[in-house]
Amino acid sequence: MSRIPFPPEDRSLSAYTGWGRAHWEAAADGLLTAALRHAGPRHALIALPGPRPSWSGARSDGLEGYARTFLMAAFRIAGAGGRDPLGLLDRYAEGLEAGTLAPVQPREPVAHDPVSWPAVTDRGQAMVEAASIALALRLTRPWLWDRLPRTARERAADWLAGALDHTPVDNNWWLFQVAVGGFLTETGHHVRAAEEAVRRGLDRIERWYVGGGWYTDGRPRAFDHYNGWAFHLYPVLHAHLADDRRALDRYGSRLAEFLEQYAHTFGGDGAPLHQGRSLIYRFASAAPLWAGALTGRSPLAPGATRRLASGALRYFLDREEATADGLLSLGWFGPCPPMVQPYSGPASPYWASKGFLGLLLPPGHPVWTAAEESAPVERGDAVRPLAGPGWLLQSTAADGLVRVHNHGSDDQPADEVLADDPLYARLAYSTVTAPVFGEIADNHFALLADGAASERGRITPLGTGADWAASAHRPRIAGAELPEVRVTSLVFAAGALEVHAHLVTGAAVGTTVRHSGWAVAGDALESSATGASARAGVAGRPVDGRSTVAERPLVSEAVALHGFSGATVVTPEAGTAFGPVAAVPALTGAVTAAECVFVSVLRLSGAEAGTDTDTDTEADEPPTVRVAVRRTEAGHRLVVHWPGGGRSEAVIRAGAVAVTAGGS
């Protein structure tokens, strides 16, 4: 954001991003100054302008503005040892006293009472905001809470205690009770209920821990950024603040295991993976990186931690299409209504405040004083399995792109199958692309019937390995499962290339199938298609004129290898979070037997033309992968011959995959 007065870059200490602690402090001060201009009477509600209120109503949105900016202010002030250069504590103290004097029903119109906070109710948004307020009060206790009049503390504690005995949404919301309970236990208010809430919340999330550092978010297979900015952040921070060494060992070891994988999901430009809900929180993705450093439970070098975190912050602030007064918008780089969840209001993006957790580390900590180190994506091409979520991570150093092939996350509830959520159900996600809004689904294999495309529905993971991931699903159209039809999917990855195989069983002969590739987006695109391949590219981003930084071109390509007979480029009317115009290469074919295999090679590349990858495939040349498919007694044998001479091999049958050779 150009209106924030940042200090000069320091490329001697921070060779990759140029930013250090002073830049983080300047970012916090700039964001807070802009937001607090919208504070209401007595600073109790901060009602930011926006296109619409959340489903919780304007009063709840005003509380959200208070709570989420208070959290950022708390990191800033506590990390500075109580120094308060913007004079924020008096304002937040006044808001706390006014807001808790006479709590009202959540949706009561603000005009009738512009200061009172909504009471905490079952599954109400006030429970979420109570957690941020409790954590902020815990961090700033010597300078705010301890100086309040006793009656004000009691009223505030009573309001917060509403979070202890009301029912949360059955997912990461249980951790909001942990945050509130931890603070109230520390201050001696509602101690028995507070201690029970901490125990209950931590016990609840155990059922969702799948091992390897990964939690699923209340549903059988819902994996996303909430692993970092909720499931790891709240338990480890509570243990740290309570000086509970046993709990810190438990949750810190899980965090360390998560971070060893998570660090590989950031692009060379600092971008986090664009997958999962609540993506408007942006650089909250830095929170688990800082949590690992704060608690001494990180496998990352201090300079690598800062490089990743500062890269994420710069990625957004360099590109943010600021509103007239410098507020974070409901979007990715700027306002983007289609990507906003209905529970999000104008102040929701300020949960990005979690990304400022690193300011709790003192200026002399190695995470601030060590020289920046390269990000994992910059150290060489990599393909690695993430067994917990059923993902295969694929990254290329030449362009800094990270791709994640999804064969395990669908966000489906346990007791029913809902329509596909584009942010979970796609075959792959990346740091430079996003799902298209409506119309054709990108990164998707579909059966077509009467103009409708099948959805993936519930995913059954079939495993991951050194260069592969696989899953099965029963395709659905209009909410109904196609009788007897199953799709078994496998991906192999090497360099920037990815080979996809889909075995369709039980479909009627003549049924049309379609495999769509990566959706590139920008202001203007180029595309082409032949009988066997389709290609779309954007000649560089900025997107929609919004970016202040130069970025490389981006190419998406799909080539038929077996079973497909046609290729096209689809241009949906709506774009993606990365731009207003999108293009999606797609391959089509038809089912010819009771068991039919379709194989393709896809490539997403941001490398400059003529840049060689580890597979000796130039960025401006089509992929040159050869495959052989043969029916055997064990199933359909697939052999992939990579350009560099390597080979991958598997046997695919309905609902099962056996990889017999791998590596490029």
PDB file of N, CA, C and O in Angstrom, residues 361-420:
ATOM      1  N   LEU A 361       8.288 -11.228  19.053  1.00  0.00           N
ATOM      2  CA  LEU A 361       9.702 -11.563  19.173  1.00  0.00           C
ATOM      3  C   LEU A 361      10.508 -10.276  19.307  1.00  0.00           C
ATOM      4  O   LEU A 361      10.342  -9.345  18.513  1.00  0.00           O
ATOM      5  N   PRO A 362      11.390 -10.173  20.298  1.00  0.00           N
ATOM      6  CA  PRO A 362      12.122  -8.921  20.529  1.00  0.00           C
ATOM      7  C   PRO A 362      13.051  -8.589  19.371  1.00  0.00           C
ATOM      8  O   PRO A 362      13.448  -9.474  18.603  1.00  0.00           O
ATOM      9  N   PRO A 363      13.430  -7.323  19.226  1.00  0.00           N
ATOM     10  CA  PRO A 363      14.281  -6.908  18.095  1.00  0.00           C
ATOM     11  C   PRO A 363      15.592  -7.676  17.998  1.00  0.00           C
ATOM     12  O   PRO A 363      16.123  -7.847  16.896  1.00  0.00           O
ATOM     13  N   GLY A 364      16.109  -8.153  19.121  1.00  0.00           N
ATOM     14  CA  GLY A 364      17.372  -8.875  19.090  1.00  0.00           C
ATOM     15  C   GLY A 364      17.250 -10.356  18.801  1.00  0.00           C
ATOM     16  O   GLY A 364      18.266 -11.067  18.759  1.00  0.00           O
ATOM     17  N   HIS A 365      16.042 -10.855  18.607  1.00  0.00           N
ATOM     18  CA  HIS A 365      15.848 -12.283  18.326  1.00  0.00           C
ATOM     19  C   HIS A 365      16.445 -12.621  16.958  1.00  0.00           C
ATOM     20  O   HIS A 365      16.368 -11.820  16.015  1.00  0.00           O
ATOM     21  N   PRO A 366      17.028 -13.816  16.820  1.00  0.00           N
ATOM     22  CA  PRO A 366      17.628 -14.193  15.531  1.00  0.00           C
ATOM     23  C   PRO A 366      16.682 -14.106  14.344  1.00  0.00           C
ATOM     24  O   PRO A 366      17.133 -13.897  13.215  1.00  0.00           O
ATOM     25  N   VAL A 367      15.385 -14.244  14.587  1.00  0.00           N
ATOM     26  CA  VAL A 367      14.464 -14.175  13.460  1.00  0.00           C
ATOM     27  C   VAL A 367      14.465 -12.780  12.834  1.00  0.00           C
ATOM     28  O   VAL A 367      14.105 -12.615  11.669  1.00  0.00           O
ATOM     29  N   TRP A 368      14.895 -11.771  13.602  1.00  0.00           N
ATOM     30  CA  TRP A 368      15.011 -10.410  13.067  1.00  0.00           C
ATOM     31  C   TRP A 368      16.444 -10.051  12.680  1.00  0.00           C
ATOM     32  O   TRP A 368      16.657  -9.172  11.836  1.00  0.00           O
ATOM     33  N   THR A 369      17.429 -10.683  13.298  1.00  0.00           N
ATOM     34  CA  THR A 369      18.825 -10.284  13.075  1.00  0.00           C
ATOM     35  C   THR A 369      19.564 -11.168  12.081  1.00  0.00           C
ATOM     36  O   THR A 369      20.579 -10.751  11.525  1.00  0.00           O
ATOM     37  N   ALA A 370      19.091 -12.391  11.847  1.00  0.00           N
ATOM     38  CA  ALA A 370      19.768 -13.284  10.911  1.00  0.00           C
ATOM     39  C   ALA A 370      19.518 -12.837   9.475  1.00  0.00           C
ATOM     40  O   ALA A 370      18.481 -12.253   9.148  1.00  0.00           O
ATOM     41  N   ALA A 371      20.470 -13.112   8.615  1.00  0.00           N
ATOM     42  CA  ALA A 371      20.292 -12.817   7.199  1.00  0.00           C
ATOM     43  C   ALA A 371      19.200 -13.707   6.621  1.00  0.00           C
ATOM     44  O   ALA A 371      19.073 -14.879   6.994  1.00  0.00           O
ATOM     45  N   GLU A 372      18.405 -13.144   5.743  1.00  0.00           N
ATOM     46  CA  GLU A 372      17.372 -13.950   5.089  1.00  0.00           C
ATOM     47  C   GLU A 372      17.991 -15.109   4.325  1.00  0.00           C
ATOM     48  O   GLU A 372      19.061 -14.972   3.722  1.00  0.00           O
ATOM     49  N   GLU A 373      17.293 -16.244   4.369  1.00  0.00           N
ATOM     50  CA  GLU A 373      17.680 -17.406   3.590  1.00  0.00           C
ATOM     51  C   GLU A 373      16.616 -17.690   2.546  1.00  0.00           C
ATOM     52  O   GLU A 373      15.464 -17.271   2.678  1.00  0.00           O
ATOM     53  N   SER A 374      16.992 -18.411   1.535  1.00  0.00           N
ATOM     54  CA  SER A 374      16.050 -18.698   0.452  1.00  0.00           C
ATOM     55  C   SER A 374      14.865 -19.518   0.954  1.00  0.00           C
ATOM     56  O   SER A 374      14.967 -20.275   1.918  1.00  0.00           O
ATOM     57  N   ALA A 375      13.738 -19.353   0.267  1.00  0.00           N
ATOM     58  CA  ALA A 375      12.556 -20.177   0.539  1.00  0.00           C
ATOM     59  C   ALA A 375      12.765 -21.555  -0.074  1.00  0.00           C
ATOM     60  O   ALA A 375      13.527 -21.712  -1.033  1.00  0.00           O
ATOM     61  N   PRO A 376      12.107 -22.577   0.457  1.00  0.00           N
ATOM     62  CA  PRO A 376      12.272 -23.921  -0.114  1.00  0.00           C
ATOM     63  C   PRO A 376      12.053 -23.974  -1.614  1.00  0.00           C
ATOM     64  O   PRO A 376      12.778 -24.683  -2.322  1.00  0.00           O
ATOM     65  N   VAL A 377      11.064 -23.224  -2.134  1.00  0.00           N
ATOM     66  CA  VAL A 377      10.768 -23.285  -3.565  1.00  0.00           C
ATOM     67  C   VAL A 377      11.930 -22.772  -4.400  1.00  0.00           C
ATOM     68  O   VAL A 377      12.080 -23.141  -5.573  1.00  0.00           O
ATOM     69  N   GLU A 378      12.796 -21.943  -3.814  1.00  0.00           N
ATOM     70  CA  GLU A 378      13.896 -21.340  -4.561  1.00  0.00           C
ATOM     71  C   GLU A 378      15.147 -22.216  -4.587  1.00  0.00           C
ATOM     72  O   GLU A 378      16.120 -21.881  -5.261  1.00  0.00           O
ATOM     73  N   ARG A 379      15.130 -23.335  -3.873  1.00  0.00           N
ATOM     74  CA  ARG A 379      16.334 -24.149  -3.731  1.00  0.00           C
ATOM     75  C   ARG A 379      16.434 -25.279  -4.743  1.00  0.00           C
ATOM     76  O   ARG A 379      17.395 -26.041  -4.725  1.00  0.00           O
ATOM     77  N   GLY A 380      15.471 -25.397  -5.623  1.00  0.00           N
ATOM     78  CA  GLY A 380      15.482 -26.455  -6.625  1.00  0.00           C
ATOM     79  C   GLY A 380      14.105 -27.038  -6.816  1.00  0.00           C
ATOM     80  O   GLY A 380      13.229 -26.912  -5.956  1.00  0.00           O
ATOM     81  N   ASP A 381      13.882 -27.669  -7.960  1.00  0.00           N
ATOM     82  CA  ASP A 381      12.595 -28.307  -8.225  1.00  0.00           C
ATOM     83  C   ASP A 381      12.350 -29.406  -7.204  1.00  0.00           C
ATOM     84  O   ASP A 381      13.283 -30.080  -6.755  1.00  0.00           O
ATOM     85  N   ALA A 382      11.087 -29.582  -6.833  1.00  0.00           N
ATOM     86  CA  ALA A 382      10.760 -30.579  -5.819  1.00  0.00           C
ATOM     87  C   ALA A 382       9.396 -31.174  -6.087  1.00  0.00           C
ATOM     88  O   ALA A 382       8.482 -30.490  -6.562  1.00  0.00           O
ATOM     89  N   VAL A 383       9.270 -32.451  -5.795  1.00  0.00           N
ATOM     90  CA  VAL A 383       7.985 -33.149  -5.747  1.00  0.00           C
ATOM     91  C   VAL A 383       7.984 -33.933  -4.448  1.00  0.00           C
ATOM     92  O   VAL A 383       8.904 -34.714  -4.199  1.00  0.00           O
ATOM     93  N   ARG A 384       6.982 -33.704  -3.596  1.00  0.00           N
ATOM     94  CA  ARG A 384       6.957 -34.404  -2.312  1.00  0.00           C
ATOM     95  C   ARG A 384       5.525 -34.659  -1.886  1.00  0.00           C
ATOM     96  O   ARG A 384       4.633 -33.826  -2.102  1.00  0.00           O
ATOM     97  N   PRO A 385       5.266 -35.817  -1.303  1.00  0.00           N
ATOM     98  CA  PRO A 385       3.913 -36.126  -0.832  1.00  0.00           C
ATOM     99  C   PRO A 385       3.633 -35.489   0.518  1.00  0.00           C
ATOM    100  O   PRO A 385       4.532 -35.385   1.371  1.00  0.00           O
ATOM    101  N   LEU A 386       2.409 -35.051   0.732  1.00  0.00           N
ATOM    102  CA  LEU A 386       1.915 -34.607   2.035  1.00  0.00           C
ATOM    103  C   LEU A 386       0.803 -35.593   2.399  1.00  0.00           C
ATOM    104  O   LEU A 386      -0.353 -35.432   2.000  1.00  0.00           O
ATOM    105  N   ALA A 387       1.181 -36.600   3.152  1.00  0.00           N
ATOM    106  CA  ALA A 387       0.279 -37.732   3.365  1.00  0.00           C
ATOM    107  C   ALA A 387      -0.966 -37.353   4.148  1.00  0.00           C
ATOM    108  O   ALA A 387      -2.052 -37.896   3.899  1.00  0.00           O
ATOM    109  N   GLY A 388      -0.839 -36.443   5.129  1.00  0.00           N
ATOM    110  CA  GLY A 388      -1.988 -36.088   5.963  1.00  0.00           C
ATOM    111  C   GLY A 388      -3.189 -35.647   5.156  1.00  0.00           C
ATOM    112  O   GLY A 388      -4.276 -36.248   5.251  1.00  0.00           O
ATOM    113  N   PRO A 389      -3.061 -34.605   4.335  1.00  0.00           N
ATOM    114  CA  PRO A 389      -4.206 -34.164   3.530  1.00  0.00           C
ATOM    115  C   PRO A 389      -4.378 -34.920   2.226  1.00  0.00           C
ATOM    116  O   PRO A 389      -5.326 -34.663   1.488  1.00  0.00           O
ATOM    117  N   GLY A 390      -3.446 -35.834   1.884  1.00  0.00           N
ATOM    118  CA  GLY A 390      -3.552 -36.538   0.614  1.00  0.00           C
ATOM    119  C   GLY A 390      -3.161 -35.674  -0.564  1.00  0.00           C
ATOM    120  O   GLY A 390      -3.777 -35.748  -1.629  1.00  0.00           O
ATOM    121  N   TRP A 391      -2.135 -34.855  -0.389  1.00  0.00           N
ATOM    122  CA  TRP A 391      -1.670 -33.933  -1.423  1.00  0.00           C
ATOM    123  C   TRP A 391      -0.317 -34.366  -1.972  1.00  0.00           C
ATOM    124  O   TRP A 391       0.472 -35.023  -1.285  1.00  0.00           O
ATOM    125  N   LEU A 392      -0.042 -33.946  -3.190  1.00  0.00           N
ATOM    126  CA  LEU A 392       1.286 -34.062  -3.785  1.00  0.00           C
ATOM    127  C   LEU A 392       1.743 -32.656  -4.134  1.00  0.00           C
ATOM    128  O   LEU A 392       1.119 -31.972  -4.942  1.00  0.00           O
ATOM    129  N   LEU A 393       2.822 -32.229  -3.501  1.00  0.00           N
ATOM    130  CA  LEU A 393       3.333 -30.878  -3.720  1.00  0.00           C
ATOM    131  C   LEU A 393       4.374 -30.916  -4.832  1.00  0.00           C
ATOM    132  O   LEU A 393       5.263 -31.763  -4.839  1.00  0.00           O
ATOM    133  N   GLN A 394       4.269 -29.969  -5.755  1.00  0.00           N
ATOM    134  CA  GLN A 394       5.156 -29.894  -6.913  1.00  0.00           C
ATOM    135  C   GLN A 394       5.587 -28.439  -7.070  1.00  0.00           C
ATOM    136  O   GLN A 394       4.750 -27.539  -7.185  1.00  0.00           O
ATOM    137  N   SER A 395       6.894 -28.180  -7.054  1.00  0.00           N
ATOM    138  CA  SER A 395       7.367 -26.802  -7.174  1.00  0.00           C
ATOM    139  C   SER A 395       8.541 -26.729  -8.130  1.00  0.00           C
ATOM    140  O   SER A 395       9.289 -27.690  -8.306  1.00  0.00           O
ATOM    141  N   THR A 396       8.690 -25.569  -8.754  1.00  0.00           N
ATOM    142  CA  THR A 396       9.774 -25.338  -9.712  1.00  0.00           C
ATOM    143  C   THR A 396      10.505 -24.058  -9.356  1.00  0.00           C
ATOM    144  O   THR A 396       9.888 -23.012  -9.139  1.00  0.00           O
ATOM    145  N   ALA A 397      11.832 -24.148  -9.291  1.00  0.00           N
ATOM    146  CA  ALA A 397      12.646 -23.025  -8.844  1.00  0.00           C
ATOM    147  C   ALA A 397      12.737 -21.924  -9.888  1.00  0.00           C
ATOM    148  O   ALA A 397      12.838 -20.740  -9.549  1.00  0.00           O
ATOM    149  N   ALA A 398      12.723 -22.278 -11.183  1.00  0.00           N
ATOM    150  CA  ALA A 398      12.919 -21.274 -12.222  1.00  0.00           C
ATOM    151  C   ALA A 398      11.862 -20.190 -12.193  1.00  0.00           C
ATOM    152  O   ALA A 398      12.147 -19.020 -12.489  1.00  0.00           O
ATOM    153  N   ASP A 399      10.624 -20.556 -11.846  1.00  0.00           N
ATOM    154  CA  ASP A 399       9.542 -19.575 -11.822  1.00  0.00           C
ATOM    155  C   ASP A 399       8.957 -19.363 -10.428  1.00  0.00           C
ATOM    156  O   ASP A 399       8.068 -18.539 -10.247  1.00  0.00           O
ATOM    157  N   GLY A 400       9.408 -20.135  -9.434  1.00  0.00           N
ATOM    158  CA  GLY A 400       8.912 -19.966  -8.068  1.00  0.00           C
ATOM    159  C   GLY A 400       7.485 -20.415  -7.872  1.00  0.00           C
ATOM    160  O   GLY A 400       6.842 -20.008  -6.900  1.00  0.00           O
ATOM    161  N   LEU A 401       6.969 -21.276  -8.756  1.00  0.00           N
ATOM    162  CA  LEU A 401       5.579 -21.727  -8.660  1.00  0.00           C
ATOM    163  C   LEU A 401       5.465 -22.958  -7.776  1.00  0.00           C
ATOM    164  O   LEU A 401       6.292 -23.858  -7.834  1.00  0.00           O
ATOM    165  N   VAL A 402       4.408 -22.977  -6.980  1.00  0.00           N
ATOM    166  CA  VAL A 402       4.067 -24.146  -6.174  1.00  0.00           C
ATOM    167  C   VAL A 402       2.688 -24.622  -6.601  1.00  0.00           C
ATOM    168  O   VAL A 402       1.751 -23.830  -6.716  1.00  0.00           O
ATOM    169  N   ARG A 403       2.589 -25.926  -6.842  1.00  0.00           N
ATOM    170  CA  ARG A 403       1.321 -26.552  -7.189  1.00  0.00           C
ATOM    171  C   ARG A 403       1.059 -27.665  -6.181  1.00  0.00           C
ATOM    172  O   ARG A 403       2.001 -28.359  -5.777  1.00  0.00           O
ATOM    173  N   VAL A 404      -0.181 -27.845  -5.806  1.00  0.00           N
ATOM    174  CA  VAL A 404      -0.559 -28.936  -4.912  1.00  0.00           C
ATOM    175  C   VAL A 404      -1.657 -29.741  -5.580  1.00  0.00           C
ATOM    176  O   VAL A 404      -2.720 -29.201  -5.915  1.00  0.00           O
ATOM    177  N   HIS A 405      -1.387 -31.020  -5.810  1.00  0.00           N
ATOM    178  CA  HIS A 405      -2.373 -31.918  -6.410  1.00  0.00           C
ATOM    179  C   HIS A 405      -3.201 -32.529  -5.288  1.00  0.00           C
ATOM    180  O   HIS A 405      -2.665 -33.128  -4.354  1.00  0.00           O
ATOM    181  N   ASN A 406      -4.495 -32.364  -5.402  1.00  0.00           N
ATOM    182  CA  ASN A 406      -5.412 -32.684  -4.302  1.00  0.00           C
ATOM    183  C   ASN A 406      -6.108 -34.019  -4.518  1.00  0.00           C
ATOM    184  O   ASN A 406      -7.008 -34.144  -5.359  1.00  0.00           O
ATOM    185  N   HIS A 407      -5.699 -34.996  -3.716  1.00  0.00           N
ATOM    186  CA  HIS A 407      -6.352 -36.304  -3.742  1.00  0.00           C
ATOM    187  C   HIS A 407      -6.771 -36.710  -2.330  1.00  0.00           C
ATOM    188  O   HIS A 407      -6.751 -37.894  -1.990  1.00  0.00           O
ATOM    189  N   GLY A 408      -7.174 -35.683  -1.542  1.00  0.00           N
ATOM    190  CA  GLY A 408      -7.590 -36.019  -0.191  1.00  0.00           C
ATOM    191  C   GLY A 408      -8.473 -35.018   0.517  1.00  0.00           C
ATOM    192  O   GLY A 408      -9.031 -35.328   1.560  1.00  0.00           O
ATOM    193  N   SER A 409      -8.622 -33.794  -0.002  1.00  0.00           N
ATOM    194  CA  SER A 409      -9.405 -32.771   0.705  1.00  0.00           C
ATOM    195  C   SER A 409     -10.660 -32.441  -0.088  1.00  0.00           C
ATOM    196  O   SER A 409     -10.572 -32.025  -1.248  1.00  0.00           O
ATOM    197  N   ASP A 410     -11.837 -32.607   0.539  1.00  0.00           N
ATOM    198  CA  ASP A 410     -13.078 -32.298  -0.170  1.00  0.00           C
ATOM    199  C   ASP A 410     -14.060 -31.446   0.630  1.00  0.00           C
ATOM    200  O   ASP A 410     -15.053 -30.979   0.088  1.00  0.00           O
ATOM    201  N   ASP A 411     -13.841 -31.277   1.929  1.00  0.00           N
ATOM    202  CA  ASP A 411     -14.706 -30.469   2.793  1.00  0.00           C
ATOM    203  C   ASP A 411     -16.144 -30.985   2.829  1.00  0.00           C
ATOM    204  O   ASP A 411     -17.073 -30.230   3.083  1.00  0.00           O
ATOM    205  N   GLN A 412     -16.344 -32.259   2.593  1.00  0.00           N
ATOM    206  CA  GLN A 412     -17.691 -32.826   2.647  1.00  0.00           C
ATOM    207  C   GLN A 412     -18.026 -33.220   4.091  1.00  0.00           C
ATOM    208  O   GLN A 412     -17.189 -33.769   4.803  1.00  0.00           O
ATOM    209  N   PRO A 413     -19.262 -32.939   4.534  1.00  0.00           N
ATOM    210  CA  PRO A 413     -19.668 -33.401   5.866  1.00  0.00           C
ATOM    211  C   PRO A 413     -19.761 -34.914   5.913  1.00  0.00           C
ATOM    212  O   PRO A 413     -19.795 -35.590   4.881  1.00  0.00           O
ATOM    213  N   ALA A 414     -19.822 -35.450   7.124  1.00  0.00           N
ATOM    214  CA  ALA A 414     -19.812 -36.902   7.285  1.00  0.00           C
ATOM    215  C   ALA A 414     -21.126 -37.556   6.879  1.00  0.00           C
ATOM    216  O   ALA A 414     -21.141 -38.709   6.435  1.00  0.00           O
ATOM    217  N   ASP A 415     -22.237 -36.825   7.017  1.00  0.00           N
ATOM    218  CA  ASP A 415     -23.544 -37.462   6.883  1.00  0.00           C
ATOM    219  C   ASP A 415     -24.289 -37.127   5.591  1.00  0.00           C
ATOM    220  O   ASP A 415     -25.435 -37.536   5.417  1.00  0.00           O
ATOM    221  N   GLU A 416     -23.674 -36.377   4.686  1.00  0.00           N
ATOM    222  CA  GLU A 416     -24.304 -36.081   3.409  1.00  0.00           C
ATOM    223  C   GLU A 416     -23.232 -35.647   2.420  1.00  0.00           C
ATOM    224  O   GLU A 416     -22.093 -35.388   2.796  1.00  0.00           O
ATOM    225  N   VAL A 417     -23.598 -35.599   1.146  1.00  0.00           N
ATOM    226  CA  VAL A 417     -22.684 -35.127   0.114  1.00  0.00           C
ATOM    227  C   VAL A 417     -23.269 -33.856  -0.486  1.00  0.00           C
ATOM    228  O   VAL A 417     -24.377 -33.864  -1.030  1.00  0.00           O
ATOM    229  N   LEU A 418     -22.523 -32.771  -0.376  1.00  0.00           N
ATOM    230  CA  LEU A 418     -22.958 -31.477  -0.874  1.00  0.00           C
ATOM    231  C   LEU A 418     -22.348 -31.199  -2.243  1.00  0.00           C
ATOM    232  O   LEU A 418     -21.477 -31.933  -2.720  1.00  0.00           O
ATOM    233  N   ALA A 419     -22.794 -30.134  -2.860  1.00  0.00           N
ATOM    234  CA  ALA A 419     -22.187 -29.707  -4.116  1.00  0.00           C
ATOM    235  C   ALA A 419     -20.714 -29.401  -3.900  1.00  0.00           C
ATOM    236  O   ALA A 419     -20.292 -28.967  -2.825  1.00  0.00           O
ATOM    237  N   ASP A 420     -19.906 -29.645  -4.920  1.00  0.00           N
ATOM    238  CA  ASP A 420     -18.475 -29.382  -4.827  1.00  0.00           C
ATOM    239  C   ASP A 420     -18.204 -27.934  -4.438  1.00  0.00           C
ATOM    240  O   ASP A 420     -18.825 -27.003  -4.975  1.00  0.00           O
TER     241      ASP A 420
END
